[in-house]
XYZ file of C-alpha atoms in Angstrom:
695
model
C 39.897 -6.761 -5.559
C 38.490 -10.274 -5.326
C 35.004 -11.241 -6.439
C 32.770 -12.049 -3.449
C 29.644 -14.180 -3.329
C 26.458 -12.817 -1.797
C 26.845 -14.607 1.535
C 30.300 -13.041 1.979
C 29.139 -9.453 1.461
C 28.039 -6.998 4.161
C 26.693 -3.563 3.192
C 26.918 -1.331 6.253
C 26.044 2.362 6.462
C 27.711 4.660 9.008
C 25.170 7.047 10.532
C 25.346 9.689 13.216
C 25.439 13.382 14.040
C 27.836 15.655 12.168
C 31.288 15.455 13.746
C 30.579 12.223 15.642
C 33.519 10.417 14.009
C 32.043 8.405 11.131
C 34.762 9.263 8.606
C 37.507 8.604 11.165
C 35.930 5.204 11.923
C 35.772 4.364 8.202
C 39.448 5.298 7.913
C 40.311 3.029 10.864
C 38.437 0.150 9.217
C 40.354 0.699 5.973
C 43.690 0.793 7.813
C 43.105 -2.326 9.933
C 41.934 -4.271 6.885
C 45.040 -3.307 4.908
C 43.146 -1.197 2.367
C 45.488 1.708 3.194
C 49.016 1.627 4.572
C 48.448 4.495 6.994
C 45.269 6.077 8.345
C 44.354 9.512 7.041
C 42.981 12.342 9.156
C 39.990 14.601 8.528
C 41.921 17.703 9.557
C 44.713 16.853 7.097
C 42.278 16.202 4.239
C 43.858 12.779 3.727
C 40.942 10.397 4.379
C 39.628 8.001 1.740
C 36.001 9.034 1.963
C 36.275 12.833 2.239
C 38.033 13.334 -1.097
C 35.995 16.194 -2.564
C 37.674 19.628 -2.492
C 34.791 21.126 -0.520
C 34.932 18.267 2.006
C 38.679 18.743 2.487
C 38.349 22.513 2.830
C 35.434 22.388 5.275
C 36.491 19.176 7.072
C 32.998 17.713 6.840
C 31.386 14.961 4.770
C 29.171 16.317 2.001
C 28.411 13.188 -0.017
C 28.214 9.458 0.655
C 31.415 7.543 -0.046
C 31.921 3.794 -0.356
C 34.916 2.266 1.397
C 34.984 -1.506 0.703
C 37.211 -3.406 3.156
C 38.194 -7.076 3.036
C 38.028 -8.797 6.408
C 38.571 -12.514 7.073
C 37.393 -13.608 3.613
C 34.432 -11.235 3.765
C 33.833 -7.955 1.982
C 32.329 -5.120 3.985
C 31.044 -2.237 1.865
C 31.197 0.675 4.297
C 28.955 3.598 3.279
C 30.240 6.728 5.001
C 27.411 9.284 5.064
C 27.300 12.995 5.949
C 26.009 13.898 9.389
C 24.801 17.406 8.630
C 21.076 17.587 7.921
C 21.603 19.600 4.724
C 22.876 16.410 3.072
C 20.018 14.161 4.090
C 19.502 13.104 0.473
C 22.951 11.474 0.452
C 22.027 9.519 3.565
C 18.797 8.294 1.977
C 20.694 7.064 -1.085
C 22.980 5.029 1.165
C 20.050 3.693 3.195
C 18.402 2.393 0.016
C 21.258 -0.098 -0.523
C 22.444 -0.819 3.045
C 21.712 -4.083 4.842
C 22.832 -2.911 8.268
C 23.889 0.252 10.096
C 26.538 1.406 12.539
C 25.268 4.423 14.485
C 28.327 6.340 15.636
C 27.961 8.300 18.871
C 30.614 10.720 20.066
C 31.440 9.977 23.696
C 32.196 13.683 24.160
C 28.919 14.984 22.739
C 26.683 12.054 23.754
C 23.303 11.327 22.199
C 22.506 14.136 19.739
C 19.758 15.017 17.267
C 21.681 13.185 14.543
C 21.680 10.040 16.704
C 17.904 10.171 16.956
C 17.549 10.760 13.219
C 19.833 7.807 12.523
C 17.630 5.608 14.705
C 14.478 6.829 12.954
C 16.013 6.046 9.556
C 16.921 2.520 10.693
C 13.352 2.039 11.876
C 11.997 3.322 8.577
C 14.215 1.035 6.487
C 14.022 -1.890 8.950
C 17.793 -2.081 9.262
C 19.608 -4.003 12.014
C 22.027 -1.690 13.799
C 24.979 -1.492 16.186
C 25.897 1.544 18.269
C 29.591 2.411 18.357
C 30.574 4.910 21.040
C 33.832 6.541 20.032
C 36.264 8.946 21.775
C 36.941 6.378 24.501
C 40.600 7.491 24.448
C 39.506 10.729 26.163
C 39.513 10.210 29.923
C 36.724 12.694 30.654
C 34.290 10.751 28.448
C 31.775 8.666 30.425
C 30.801 5.429 28.695
C 28.205 4.714 31.382
C 26.512 8.091 30.881
C 26.193 7.620 27.128
C 24.884 4.094 27.691
C 22.311 5.376 30.203
C 21.202 8.020 27.695
C 20.817 5.387 24.966
C 18.731 3.248 27.328
C 16.553 6.207 28.261
C 16.046 7.129 24.602
C 15.618 3.715 22.982
C 14.640 1.322 25.773
C 15.718 -2.134 26.893
C 16.773 -3.205 23.407
C 20.119 -1.562 24.113
C 22.663 -4.288 25.011
C 26.328 -3.442 25.691
C 28.663 -6.034 24.120
C 31.807 -4.488 25.528
C 32.976 -1.689 27.805
C 36.227 0.295 27.933
C 39.058 -0.698 30.257
C 40.780 2.424 31.553
C 43.962 2.784 33.549
C 46.021 5.887 34.345
C 43.555 8.061 32.428
C 44.175 6.060 29.245
C 42.222 3.532 27.200
C 44.082 0.357 28.171
C 41.763 -2.216 26.608
C 38.186 -3.468 26.678
C 35.989 -5.952 28.521
C 33.941 -8.462 26.540
C 30.556 -8.547 28.293
C 29.505 -11.850 26.686
C 32.688 -13.702 27.638
C 33.246 -11.764 30.882
C 36.895 -11.356 29.946
C 39.237 -8.393 29.732
C 41.578 -7.706 26.830
C 44.551 -5.366 27.262
C 46.074 -3.564 24.289
C 49.727 -4.384 23.699
C 50.826 -2.835 20.450
C 48.475 -4.126 17.752
C 47.401 -7.093 19.885
C 44.728 -7.469 22.586
C 45.950 -9.830 25.311
C 43.365 -11.663 27.424
C 43.436 -11.191 31.207
C 41.132 -11.223 34.214
C 38.553 -8.480 34.615
C 39.782 -5.877 37.154
C 37.848 -5.737 40.379
C 36.815 -2.117 39.859
C 35.021 -3.072 36.606
C 33.212 -6.165 37.893
C 30.070 -4.399 39.097
C 29.243 -2.743 35.781
C 30.337 -5.741 33.736
C 27.947 -7.984 35.679
C 25.195 -5.419 35.351
C 25.680 -5.224 31.577
C 25.917 -9.017 31.306
C 22.622 -9.391 33.199
C 20.944 -6.919 30.805
C 22.275 -8.856 27.838
C 21.143 -12.212 29.252
C 17.639 -10.819 29.807
C 17.529 -9.719 26.189
C 18.774 -13.144 25.032
C 16.200 -14.911 27.230
C 13.391 -13.007 25.545
C 14.352 -14.295 22.093
C 12.508 -17.610 22.664
C 10.191 -19.270 25.178
C 12.718 -22.037 25.748
C 15.444 -19.557 26.631
C 13.066 -17.624 28.865
C 12.133 -20.786 30.823
C 15.793 -21.678 31.234
C 16.676 -18.155 32.339
C 13.872 -18.045 34.924
C 14.930 -21.418 36.298
C 18.457 -20.083 36.846
C 20.103 -21.866 33.936
C 22.935 -20.198 31.990
C 23.530 -20.037 28.253
C 26.652 -21.142 26.443
C 28.592 -18.599 24.386
C 27.515 -20.359 21.181
C 23.851 -20.149 22.220
C 24.221 -16.495 23.129
C 25.843 -15.597 19.823
C 23.255 -17.547 17.786
C 20.399 -15.874 19.651
C 22.032 -12.474 19.375
C 22.524 -12.805 15.610
C 18.833 -13.534 15.114
C 17.781 -10.799 17.562
C 19.978 -8.180 15.898
C 18.438 -9.002 12.516
C 14.878 -8.506 13.780
C 15.808 -5.446 15.856
C 15.013 -6.884 19.288
C 18.633 -6.435 20.426
C 20.773 -3.400 19.602
C 24.435 -4.027 20.522
C 26.600 -1.249 21.902
C 30.354 -1.299 21.318
C 33.032 1.238 22.130
C 36.506 2.337 21.191
C 38.418 5.065 19.411
C 38.387 5.545 15.674
C 41.376 7.869 15.913
C 43.481 5.236 17.703
C 41.888 2.280 15.834
C 40.822 0.794 19.194
C 37.673 -1.338 19.348
C 37.480 -1.283 15.550
C 38.918 -4.790 15.148
C 36.104 -6.137 17.344
C 33.537 -4.063 15.452
C 34.673 -5.493 12.100
C 34.468 -9.015 13.524
C 30.957 -8.373 14.805
C 29.800 -6.883 11.485
C 30.782 -10.161 9.836
C 29.242 -12.277 12.631
C 26.008 -10.427 13.265
C 25.088 -8.217 10.324
C 22.996 -9.970 7.642
C 24.126 -10.455 4.077
C 21.855 -9.162 1.327
C 20.376 -12.609 0.621
C 18.648 -12.398 4.004
C 16.633 -9.400 2.820
C 13.628 -9.321 0.517
C 13.539 -7.259 -2.652
C 10.888 -7.175 -5.354
C 10.178 -5.198 -8.509
C 7.664 -5.204 -11.336
C 8.171 -6.892 -14.689
C 7.024 -4.108 -17.011
C 6.232 -6.590 -19.777
C 3.927 -8.865 -17.788
C 3.037 -6.543 -14.848
C 3.927 -9.422 -12.537
C 5.932 -9.065 -9.337
C 9.571 -10.059 -9.755
C 10.951 -11.473 -6.499
C 14.642 -10.651 -6.829
C 15.662 -11.241 -3.187
C 19.353 -10.991 -4.148
C 19.236 -14.465 -5.670
C 22.164 -15.120 -8.039
C 20.165 -17.768 -9.907
C 17.570 -15.241 -11.102
C 17.921 -12.910 -14.118
C 20.351 -10.073 -13.498
C 18.985 -6.774 -12.243
C 20.643 -3.748 -10.659
C 19.530 -0.470 -9.105
C 21.340 2.847 -9.694
C 21.467 4.510 -6.279
C 23.921 7.342 -6.916
C 25.712 9.263 -9.664
C 29.197 10.751 -9.362
C 30.585 13.305 -11.809
C 34.265 12.564 -12.441
C 36.376 15.249 -14.181
C 38.204 12.623 -16.279
C 35.742 9.748 -16.749
C 32.517 11.734 -16.977
C 29.939 9.974 -14.824
C 30.118 6.948 -12.553
C 26.755 5.249 -12.001
C 26.827 3.475 -8.637
C 24.759 0.290 -8.589
C 23.624 -2.444 -6.256
C 23.118 -5.845 -7.854
C 19.678 -7.051 -6.775
C 19.661 -10.416 -8.562
C 21.935 -12.546 -10.723
C 25.578 -11.892 -11.535
C 26.546 -8.849 -13.603
C 29.722 -9.197 -15.659
C 31.920 -6.818 -17.602
C 30.746 -6.427 -21.215
C 27.209 -7.614 -20.352
C 24.342 -6.130 -22.349
C 21.902 -4.422 -19.984
C 18.535 -2.745 -20.490
C 17.443 0.538 -18.897
C 13.704 0.317 -18.280
C 13.265 4.086 -18.051
C 14.873 4.853 -21.399
C 13.813 1.509 -22.967
C 17.291 1.163 -24.430
C 20.024 -1.477 -24.325
C 23.689 -0.707 -23.736
C 26.971 -2.514 -23.192
C 28.419 -2.166 -19.701
C 32.068 -2.224 -20.736
C 34.198 -2.280 -17.605
C 32.892 -2.934 -14.082
C 34.373 -1.109 -11.130
C 34.402 -1.095 -7.370
C 34.916 2.398 -5.940
C 36.951 3.063 -2.806
C 36.518 6.753 -2.188
C 37.442 8.360 -5.515
C 39.631 5.446 -6.655
C 38.136 2.921 -9.103
C 39.237 -0.744 -9.051
C 38.276 -2.898 -12.014
C 36.496 -6.219 -11.313
C 35.311 -8.933 -13.737
C 31.891 -9.433 -12.132
C 29.623 -8.479 -9.247
C 27.306 -10.893 -7.451
C 23.842 -10.111 -6.101
C 24.099 -7.888 -3.036
C 27.373 -6.237 -4.044
C 27.972 -2.562 -4.790
C 29.846 -1.423 -7.876
C 30.037 1.239 -10.540
C 29.590 1.691 -14.274
C 31.519 4.377 -16.150
C 30.671 6.629 -19.102
C 26.966 5.716 -19.205
C 25.619 9.236 -19.676
C 22.006 8.199 -20.307
C 21.667 6.436 -16.935
C 20.251 8.440 -14.030
C 20.010 7.903 -10.303
C 16.955 5.774 -9.533
C 17.086 3.797 -12.805
C 16.653 0.021 -12.895
C 18.980 -2.016 -15.082
C 17.926 -5.479 -16.201
C 17.753 -7.535 -19.393
C 15.403 -6.806 -22.285
C 13.840 -10.265 -21.940
C 13.130 -9.575 -18.247
C 12.488 -5.804 -17.995
C 12.200 -5.142 -14.272
C 11.574 -1.840 -12.546
C 12.215 -1.226 -8.846
C 10.559 1.477 -6.776
C 12.339 4.804 -6.651
C 14.141 5.640 -3.439
C 12.542 8.162 -1.112
C 14.392 11.465 -1.114
C 13.625 14.580 0.927
C 12.133 17.605 -0.823
C 14.272 20.771 -0.864
C 12.357 23.749 0.541
C 15.165 26.292 0.992
C 15.581 28.421 -2.098
C 17.390 31.532 -3.309
C 17.252 33.797 -6.309
C 20.480 33.849 -8.315
C 22.095 35.898 -11.049
C 25.337 35.351 -12.964
C 28.170 37.721 -12.106
C 29.029 37.729 -15.807
C 26.147 37.385 -18.246
C 28.435 35.536 -20.650
C 28.575 32.684 -18.104
C 24.862 31.829 -18.294
C 25.310 28.752 -20.484
C 28.324 27.574 -18.483
C 26.369 27.949 -15.232
C 23.426 25.983 -16.638
C 25.718 23.109 -17.661
C 27.474 23.138 -14.279
C 24.174 23.109 -12.394
C 22.973 20.187 -14.514
C 26.088 18.206 -13.526
C 25.641 19.045 -9.851
C 21.943 18.096 -10.015
C 22.848 14.735 -11.611
C 25.035 13.985 -8.568
C 22.833 15.587 -5.936
C 19.168 14.637 -6.181
C 18.161 17.231 -3.559
C 19.541 20.158 -5.547
C 17.174 21.742 -8.033
C 17.378 24.783 -10.300
C 14.586 26.311 -12.344
C 13.385 29.408 -14.091
C 10.395 31.114 -12.461
C 9.000 32.742 -15.590
C 5.968 34.247 -13.875
C 8.162 36.332 -11.572
C 11.116 36.605 -13.952
C 13.720 35.114 -11.633
C 16.087 32.122 -11.579
C 15.965 29.953 -8.461
C 18.122 27.304 -6.809
C 16.657 24.895 -4.251
C 18.478 22.940 -1.546
C 18.107 21.316 1.860
C 19.409 24.303 3.810
C 21.681 27.340 3.822
C 24.877 25.269 4.053
C 23.798 23.120 1.114
C 23.234 26.152 -1.123
C 26.440 27.789 0.093
C 28.397 24.711 -1.005
C 26.625 24.699 -4.385
C 27.812 28.279 -4.955
C 31.324 27.355 -3.871
C 31.396 24.374 -6.255
C 30.219 26.516 -9.146
C 33.014 28.990 -8.497
C 35.896 26.653 -7.641
C 35.189 23.645 -9.847
C 33.396 25.186 -12.811
C 34.717 28.778 -12.692
C 31.124 30.017 -12.822
C 30.297 32.734 -10.296
C 26.798 33.660 -9.184
C 25.302 36.086 -6.690
C 22.293 35.119 -4.589
C 19.519 37.128 -3.012
C 16.195 36.740 -1.297
C 13.723 35.431 -3.894
C 10.727 37.441 -4.996
C 7.522 36.115 -3.484
C 4.987 35.061 -6.096
C 2.419 37.786 -5.404
C -0.562 38.181 -7.704
C -2.472 41.324 -8.666
C -6.249 41.539 -8.891
C -9.118 44.025 -8.631
C -11.885 44.450 -6.065
C -14.158 46.943 -7.885
C -15.658 47.659 -11.312
C -14.318 50.221 -13.736
C -14.954 51.500 -17.220
C -11.954 52.615 -19.269
C -11.338 53.967 -22.753
C -8.166 54.402 -24.758
C -7.571 55.656 -28.270
C -4.253 54.802 -29.857
C -3.510 57.076 -32.781
C -0.163 57.506 -34.476
C 0.810 58.928 -37.846
C 4.312 58.088 -39.030
C 4.068 58.698 -42.753
C 2.239 56.389 -45.092
C -0.164 54.156 -43.204
C -0.735 55.296 -39.626
C -1.903 53.335 -36.571
C -5.357 53.574 -35.076
C -7.109 51.566 -32.415
C -9.881 52.656 -30.102
C -11.417 50.486 -27.341
C -13.851 50.872 -24.487
C -13.631 48.076 -21.911
C -15.448 47.340 -18.674
C -13.411 45.661 -15.932
C -14.777 43.681 -12.973
C -13.634 40.859 -10.627
C -14.161 37.483 -12.304
C -14.171 35.447 -9.095
C -11.808 32.844 -10.610
C -8.090 32.087 -10.315
C -7.630 32.387 -14.080
C -5.752 35.469 -15.290
C -8.719 36.844 -17.174
C -12.123 36.197 -18.697
C -12.775 38.006 -21.981
C -16.180 38.899 -23.386
C -17.386 41.264 -26.086
C -20.675 43.146 -26.347
C -19.892 45.306 -29.395
C -22.916 46.336 -31.438
C -23.136 47.933 -34.824
C -19.632 46.924 -35.853
C -17.955 49.725 -33.848
C -14.958 47.355 -33.562
C -14.800 44.823 -36.387
C -14.923 41.203 -35.317
C -11.531 40.454 -36.898
C -9.889 42.713 -34.258
C -11.398 40.865 -31.264
C -8.448 38.412 -31.084
C -6.025 41.367 -31.006
C -7.964 42.878 -28.088
C -7.781 39.573 -26.220
C -4.028 39.352 -26.920
C -3.633 42.804 -25.394
C -5.464 41.693 -22.261
C -3.437 38.473 -22.050
C -0.096 40.279 -22.378
C -1.178 42.870 -19.782
C -1.962 40.078 -17.301
C 1.597 38.749 -17.531
C 2.975 41.806 -15.749
C 0.435 43.801 -13.791
C 0.483 47.615 -13.558
C 0.476 47.692 -9.748
C 3.805 46.018 -8.926
C 4.763 43.968 -11.970
C 3.253 40.655 -10.788
C 0.964 38.377 -12.828
C -2.704 39.371 -12.822
C -5.556 37.029 -11.859
C -9.318 37.290 -11.543
C -10.110 40.020 -14.111
C -13.267 40.003 -16.233
C -12.779 42.281 -19.266
C -15.727 43.130 -21.537
C -15.137 44.988 -24.797
C -18.325 46.931 -25.481
C -17.419 49.783 -27.826
C -14.679 51.580 -29.762
C -13.896 52.685 -33.259
C -11.606 51.869 -36.167
C -10.067 53.366 -39.258
C -10.512 51.595 -42.560
C -6.852 52.148 -43.514
C -4.823 52.733 -40.324
C -6.352 50.122 -37.995
C -4.422 46.890 -37.506
C -4.122 44.037 -35.037
C -1.095 45.674 -33.450
C -2.942 48.969 -33.081
C -5.828 47.342 -31.203
C -3.442 45.257 -29.075
C -1.547 48.398 -28.032
C -4.768 50.315 -27.335
C -6.025 47.449 -25.205
C -2.807 47.303 -23.168
C -3.050 51.008 -22.346
C -6.767 50.706 -21.597
C -6.032 47.759 -19.283
C -3.531 49.799 -17.243
C -6.006 52.619 -16.816
C -9.014 50.434 -16.044
C -7.073 48.136 -13.699
C -5.772 51.011 -11.564
C -9.311 52.463 -11.316
C -10.842 49.151 -10.182
C -9.446 48.931 -6.637
C -6.220 47.025 -7.386
C -4.766 44.899 -4.607
C -1.866 42.487 -4.119
C -2.629 38.875 -3.271
C 0.013 36.921 -1.356
C 0.455 33.131 -1.477
C -0.382 31.071 1.594
C 0.973 27.573 2.170
C -0.164 24.666 4.297
C 2.804 24.029 6.574
C 3.425 20.798 8.493
C 6.029 20.911 11.260
C 7.045 17.659 12.968
C 8.641 18.164 16.402
C 8.981 16.423 19.778
C 6.367 17.480 22.325
C 8.841 19.626 24.278
C 9.177 22.094 21.394
C 5.484 22.589 20.578
C 5.144 25.888 22.479
C 8.213 27.440 20.884
C 7.164 26.406 17.381
C 3.582 27.675 17.725
C 4.814 30.965 19.196
C 7.154 31.411 16.253
C 4.390 30.610 13.754
C 2.163 33.245 15.326
C 4.930 35.825 14.795
C 4.962 34.789 11.141
C 1.237 35.582 10.756
C 0.469 31.865 10.746
C -2.754 30.204 11.851
C -2.404 26.834 13.568
C -5.087 24.468 12.259
C -4.408 21.478 14.506
C -1.952 18.877 15.780
C -1.616 15.147 15.115
C 0.558 12.699 17.102
C 2.907 10.538 15.003
C 5.713 8.210 16.132
C 6.220 9.924 19.461
C 6.161 13.409 17.943
C 3.550 15.992 17.022
C 2.718 17.208 13.533
C 1.631 20.838 13.766
C -0.423 21.939 10.764
C -0.700 25.643 10.021
C -1.469 28.083 7.242
C 1.320 30.626 6.790
C 2.093 33.356 4.250
C 4.882 32.013 2.048
C 6.938 35.188 2.376
C 7.223 34.563 6.123
C 8.953 31.200 5.598
C 12.186 32.594 4.187
C 14.994 31.229 6.388
C 12.596 28.983 8.306
C 14.792 25.894 7.894
C 17.639 27.467 9.888
C 15.319 28.919 12.536
C 13.490 25.605 13.091
C 16.719 23.652 13.438
C 18.064 26.197 15.914
C 14.804 26.233 17.871
C 14.556 22.430 18.133
C 18.220 21.452 18.286
C 17.908 19.883 14.838
C 14.961 17.695 15.873
C 12.298 19.511 13.855
C 11.263 18.860 10.251
C 8.858 20.711 8.013
C 7.173 20.521 4.649
C 4.671 22.716 2.881
C 2.540 22.988 -0.219
C 0.703 25.867 -1.832
C -2.754 26.484 -0.412
C -4.329 29.667 -1.809
C -3.967 33.409 -2.360
C -5.230 36.016 0.094
C -5.162 39.801 0.038
C -1.924 41.031 1.583
C -2.040 43.486 4.531
C -1.822 47.167 3.604
C 1.677 47.744 4.990
C 3.076 44.813 3.021
C 1.344 45.960 -0.163
C 2.721 49.454 0.284
C 6.290 48.178 0.752
C 6.153 45.825 -2.246
C 4.729 48.563 -4.497
C 7.314 51.077 -3.254
C 10.147 48.596 -3.956
C 8.794 48.074 -7.460
C 8.568 51.807 -8.152
C 12.122 52.270 -6.856
C 13.314 49.494 -9.143
C 11.655 51.135 -12.135
C 13.160 54.495 -11.214
C 16.655 53.024 -10.931
C 16.311 51.285 -14.270
C 17.022 47.820 -12.836
C 15.785 45.016 -15.050
C 14.539 41.559 -14.149
C 16.673 38.441 -14.453
């Protein structure tokens, strides 16, 4: 592949609802540009971008793929993103390096939740965008209806650039709204002809809307428009290019990705109207001087690059995907990783097309490429030179809130599973795995049920590591509500030295969130001072796994006030054991209760779903604290028991048609209701009786 200068590069992300046709459109772009000799199909598993085994099997996009296409001496880096919300992290990675967006809308399905999310992302990242309505080869699809829905949703910014030309229930061509000309498909060509009479009304209507939008781009144009003057095609296109960049005009184009219709025009318009990277600002911090480094994709400035994604390759190891943010990066350059404060030699430079790597000698500012075999580099790292150590801000990634408890099917696979999960986590920044020591369970976190299902499938099929998953244990805590006074004498004779420890301890609520507070009031040397640490160790170990239901203990004040010892048989271990037994007895006599965790939950939904969401939260024992308007939606804030949020991601999406989001953070512990305490304790006793161990 040729080397392209910054002004000849377009980085465009494909966004839209799952199943809207993004991958098919990317395949059509690759075919028309000559990148592939024949277009692949999603259902055949033969597309460039959906090359992962899970993607082929499920016929959905799971990760972002780059499909660079060469078009009229320009390079368009097409970033094909997943549409399912479980893979939102992949979309955010692509957004962090895109300079423009194509929002794909299925003509059959119309404007969906994924369309709205795509728009919101473009607003957040200030990306110019073009709508592409696909499925125009299906006669029952109404272009006008989808256009009306886009206007109703996003306002007068929406400006149709073309409209489908249909004859005999087939897509026969398209009408260019700017030129007011029709183009009929004849083989691979589009032959110009007059606009049919039956299309004139809507074409004129769309042209008027476009001219109004053009007129509003400057006072001069507005005066001319109001005086009845017309604009030349060159003036229109110049105004449109500027208006698309600042977001005041959003073009709408149409066609069929499956039939490669309308895609030629779309590629032309990406080159004409989408900005190159050097039209965007980008700054970092020089970590040596603490001064702002204005990179701005300037090739004359010191070389810097941002690692926006990592791909695990079974043969190469890791590919680190980068965007050059300043200068020109060449093969064999020495680069500096600011995070690790280490230099390394790049070796070979690549451009990825799907899972195929093409070697290139250099990459200019604004371009996307890949480094191979750099195991120390992580997603989010900044690469620069040691003399100009620059760090860019990390990309924003969503937090995974869906989690499951897992166990290995074969205990011998534990190490293999850990290594496999580490590789998956390096690729997927929204997957997390950790050990919950307090509750003795291993957890995996993801963006939703589908995400975690695919993680399990990858572990099994790619790494031959099988796990089972279950509902996670809620992090209950045990505490006491009353005072008690307990005594325990540990006495054991085994031949030779025996064991002897005798303690009397008062227990009371400490009123703190610490596991315990330890005091001693021993008089007369009943328990020698050198055994006090052993007593405290016994209390500490007892608090790790409470006697009520096996959960960590909090809020206990233990006061050692008496006991006895044996000059020969007493030892630290004897007093520790005596204390542990005394703790069990005293704890159970002091009104033990289970405390359940509460979280502060924030749910962001459109106004029309507020009633449903609040009703559901009430069923979950939640208390709504208030609502705050934000960007046309409402943020509902509530306090909810954490155990009631299991499966909430799926329920909220179903309830709001995918338009709801949520986040939460730990708030406090409160005493659990009696019925819940009884069930948790009964489950624990049954587990003990069956001999089941913890993870």
